[in-house]
Coordinates of C-alpha atoms in Angstrom, one line a residue:
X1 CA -59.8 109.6 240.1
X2 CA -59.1 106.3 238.9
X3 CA -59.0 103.2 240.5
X4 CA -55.0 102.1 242.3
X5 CA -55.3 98.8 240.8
X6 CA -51.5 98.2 242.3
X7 CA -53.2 98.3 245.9
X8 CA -54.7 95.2 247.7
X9 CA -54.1 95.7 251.5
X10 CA -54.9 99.1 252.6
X11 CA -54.2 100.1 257.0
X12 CA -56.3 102.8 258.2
X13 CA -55.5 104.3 261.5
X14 CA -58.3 105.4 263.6
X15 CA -58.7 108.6 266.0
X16 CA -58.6 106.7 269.1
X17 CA -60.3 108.3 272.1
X18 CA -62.0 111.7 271.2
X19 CA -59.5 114.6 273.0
X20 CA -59.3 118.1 273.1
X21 CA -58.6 119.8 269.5
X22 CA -59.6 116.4 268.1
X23 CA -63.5 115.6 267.5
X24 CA -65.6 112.9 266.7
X25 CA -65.7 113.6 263.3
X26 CA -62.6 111.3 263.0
X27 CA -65.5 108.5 263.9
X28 CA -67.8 109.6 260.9
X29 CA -64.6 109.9 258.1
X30 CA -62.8 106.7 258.9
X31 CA -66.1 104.9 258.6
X32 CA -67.5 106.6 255.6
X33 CA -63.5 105.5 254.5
X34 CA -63.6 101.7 255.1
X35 CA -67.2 101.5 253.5
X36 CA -65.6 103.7 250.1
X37 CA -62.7 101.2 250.1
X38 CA -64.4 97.8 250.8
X39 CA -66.7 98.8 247.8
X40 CA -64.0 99.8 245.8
X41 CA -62.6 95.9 246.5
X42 CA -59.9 96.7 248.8
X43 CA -58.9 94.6 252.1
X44 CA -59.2 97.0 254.8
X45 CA -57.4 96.7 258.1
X46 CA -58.4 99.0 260.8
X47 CA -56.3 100.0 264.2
X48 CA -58.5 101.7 266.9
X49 CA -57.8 102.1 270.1
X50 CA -61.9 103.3 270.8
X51 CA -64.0 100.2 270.8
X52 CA -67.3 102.6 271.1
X53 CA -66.4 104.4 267.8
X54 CA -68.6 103.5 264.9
X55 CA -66.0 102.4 262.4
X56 CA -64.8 99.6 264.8
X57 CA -68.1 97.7 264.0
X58 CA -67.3 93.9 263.3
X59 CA -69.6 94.6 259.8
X60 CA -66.9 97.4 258.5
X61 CA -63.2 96.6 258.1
X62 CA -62.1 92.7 256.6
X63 CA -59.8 92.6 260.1
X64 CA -60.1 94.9 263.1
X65 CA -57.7 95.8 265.7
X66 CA -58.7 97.1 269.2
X67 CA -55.2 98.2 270.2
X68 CA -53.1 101.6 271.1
X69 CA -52.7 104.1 268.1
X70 CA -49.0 104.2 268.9
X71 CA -46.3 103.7 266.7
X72 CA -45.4 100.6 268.2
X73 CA -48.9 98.9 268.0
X74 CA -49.4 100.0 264.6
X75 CA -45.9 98.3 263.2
X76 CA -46.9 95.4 265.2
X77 CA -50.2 95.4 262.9
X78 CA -47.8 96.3 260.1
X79 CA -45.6 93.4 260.2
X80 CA -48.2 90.8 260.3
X81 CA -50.9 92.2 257.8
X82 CA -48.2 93.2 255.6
X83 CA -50.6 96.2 254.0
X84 CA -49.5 97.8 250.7
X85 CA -50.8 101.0 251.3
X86 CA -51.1 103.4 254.7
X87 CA -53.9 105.7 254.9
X88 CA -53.5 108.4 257.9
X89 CA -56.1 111.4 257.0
X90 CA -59.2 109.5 258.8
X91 CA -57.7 109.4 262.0
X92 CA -56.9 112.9 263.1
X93 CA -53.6 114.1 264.4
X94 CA -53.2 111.0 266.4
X95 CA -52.9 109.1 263.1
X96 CA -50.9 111.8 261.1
X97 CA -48.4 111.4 264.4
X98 CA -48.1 107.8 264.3
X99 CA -47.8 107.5 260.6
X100 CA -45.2 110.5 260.4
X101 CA -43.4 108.5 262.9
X102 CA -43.4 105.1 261.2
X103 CA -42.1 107.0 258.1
X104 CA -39.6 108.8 260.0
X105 CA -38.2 105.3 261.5
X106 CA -37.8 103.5 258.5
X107 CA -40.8 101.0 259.1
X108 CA -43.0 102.1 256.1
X109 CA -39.9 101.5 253.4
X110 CA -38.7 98.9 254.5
X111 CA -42.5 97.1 254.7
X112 CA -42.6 98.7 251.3
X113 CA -45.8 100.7 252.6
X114 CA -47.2 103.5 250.6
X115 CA -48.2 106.5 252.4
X116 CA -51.6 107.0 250.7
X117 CA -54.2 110.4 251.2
X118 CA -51.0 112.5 252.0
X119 CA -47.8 111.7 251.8
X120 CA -44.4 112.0 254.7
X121 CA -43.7 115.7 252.8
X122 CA -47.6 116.8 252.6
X123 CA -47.9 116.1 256.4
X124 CA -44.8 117.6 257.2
X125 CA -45.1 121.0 255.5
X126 CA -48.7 121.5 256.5
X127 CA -47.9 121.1 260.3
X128 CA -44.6 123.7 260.5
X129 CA -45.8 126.3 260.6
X130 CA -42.4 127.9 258.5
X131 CA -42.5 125.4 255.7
X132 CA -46.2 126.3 255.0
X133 CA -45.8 130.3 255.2
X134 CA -43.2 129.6 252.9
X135 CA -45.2 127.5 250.2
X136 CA -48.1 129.7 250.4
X137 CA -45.7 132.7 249.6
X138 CA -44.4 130.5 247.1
X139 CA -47.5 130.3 245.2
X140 CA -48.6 133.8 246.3
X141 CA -51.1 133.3 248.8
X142 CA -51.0 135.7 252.0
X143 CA -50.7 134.9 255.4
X144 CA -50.8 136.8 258.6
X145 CA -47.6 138.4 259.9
X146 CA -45.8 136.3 262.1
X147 CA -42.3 135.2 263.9
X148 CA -41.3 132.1 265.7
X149 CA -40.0 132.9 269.7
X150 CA -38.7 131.1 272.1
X151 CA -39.0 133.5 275.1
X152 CA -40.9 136.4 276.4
X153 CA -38.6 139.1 275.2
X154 CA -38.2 137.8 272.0
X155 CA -41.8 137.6 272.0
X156 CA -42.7 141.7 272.5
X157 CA -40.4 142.2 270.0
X158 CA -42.1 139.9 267.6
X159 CA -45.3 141.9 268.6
X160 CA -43.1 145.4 267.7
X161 CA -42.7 144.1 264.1
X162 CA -46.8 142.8 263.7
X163 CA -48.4 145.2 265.6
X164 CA -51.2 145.0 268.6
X165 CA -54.0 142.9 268.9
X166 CA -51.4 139.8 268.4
X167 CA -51.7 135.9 270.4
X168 CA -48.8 134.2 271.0
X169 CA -49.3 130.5 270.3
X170 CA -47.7 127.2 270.9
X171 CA -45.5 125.8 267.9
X172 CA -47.2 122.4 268.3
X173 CA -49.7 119.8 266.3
X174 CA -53.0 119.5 267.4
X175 CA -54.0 117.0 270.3
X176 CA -51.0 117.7 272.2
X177 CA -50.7 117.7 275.6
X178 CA -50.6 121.2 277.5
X179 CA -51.4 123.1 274.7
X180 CA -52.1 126.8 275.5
X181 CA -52.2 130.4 274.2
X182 CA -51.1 134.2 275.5
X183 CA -53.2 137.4 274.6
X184 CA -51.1 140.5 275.2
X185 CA -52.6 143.2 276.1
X186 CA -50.7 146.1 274.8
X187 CA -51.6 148.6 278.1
X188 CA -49.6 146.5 280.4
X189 CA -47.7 143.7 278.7
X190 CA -49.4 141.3 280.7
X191 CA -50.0 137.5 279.8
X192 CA -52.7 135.7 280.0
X193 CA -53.8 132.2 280.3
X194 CA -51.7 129.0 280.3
X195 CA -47.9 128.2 280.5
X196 CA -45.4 130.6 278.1
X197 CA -43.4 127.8 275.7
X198 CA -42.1 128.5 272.2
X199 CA -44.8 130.4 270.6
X200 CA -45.3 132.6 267.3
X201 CA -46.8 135.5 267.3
X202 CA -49.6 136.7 264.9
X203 CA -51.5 139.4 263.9
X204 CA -55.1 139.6 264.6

């Protein structure tokens, strides 16, 4: 892949604090990342909110910032490095959240900031769950049988359509709070484990 030569100023998000569905791997890319882009010439600029992470290091990134992976932080860091270019896949969900949300405000246009790695329509499709049946239908790939819910009943008659053993799962990203899943047990209709929210329902 050739060389962005229309890039100076790249941001890279980091994980943050290692959570559940969220591992320190995130440490291991984003530094492997700034070391690939400082040799490829680029200024790198690096929000963390982990100071023990290994990509922090003072040695890594041209200009390091120990602050919250929010949205706000990050437009903070935004709006006085002035980056050209916004990469979000080192950091985990918590990046791919913040980044989806400074593109879904406005602050990336109008910073003219290039969403680089994936782009605002890559992330969104590969995180709903709908849009991405539907592309991988679209290019003929299956996928397990499912349906969306929103409640219990609507639920066992999901699990009518698919067929037993099926989970129902919460429609959520990765890293979020509360997250939980139901096994049904097809005997006695019973549910298991965690809190019921909106959940699909798969095959197994």
């Amino acid at each position: 892949m050739p060389k962005r030569t229309d890039l100076a100023r790249i941001l890279l998000i980091g994980s943050g604090p290692i959570v559940i569905g969220q591992g320190a791997e995130f440490d291991y890319s984003g530094t492997q990342a700034v070391k690939a882009l400082k040799e490829e010439g680029y200024y790198v600029i690096l929000v963390n909110s982990n100071p023990a992470t290994n990509h922090d290091g003072p040695e890594l990134a041209d200009r390091t910032y120990i602050e919250p992976v929010t949205p706000d932080w990050v437009r903070k860091v935004i709006e006085r490095e002035k980056p050209d270019a916004l990469l979000p896949t080192m950091g985990g969900q918590t990046a791919l959240n913040v980044a989806m949300a400074l593109a879904n405000d406005g602050t990336l246009q109008k910073h003219n900031v290039e969403l680089i790695g994936a782009n605002a329509r890559a992330i969104k499709m590969a995180e709903d769950r709908a849009e991405f049946s539907a592309a991988m239908r679209r290019i003929g790939l299956a996928t397990p049988a499912g349906h969306t819910v929103t409640s219990v009943a609507a639920g066992l008659e999901a699990v009518a359509d698919v067929g037993y053993p099926a989970i129902i799962r919460r429609r959520t990203r990765w890293a979020a709070p509360a997250a939980a899943s139901r096994t049904i047990a097809p005997s006695s209709r019973r549910w298991w484990s965690g809190r019921w929210s909106c959940r699909r329902c798969t095959r197994r």
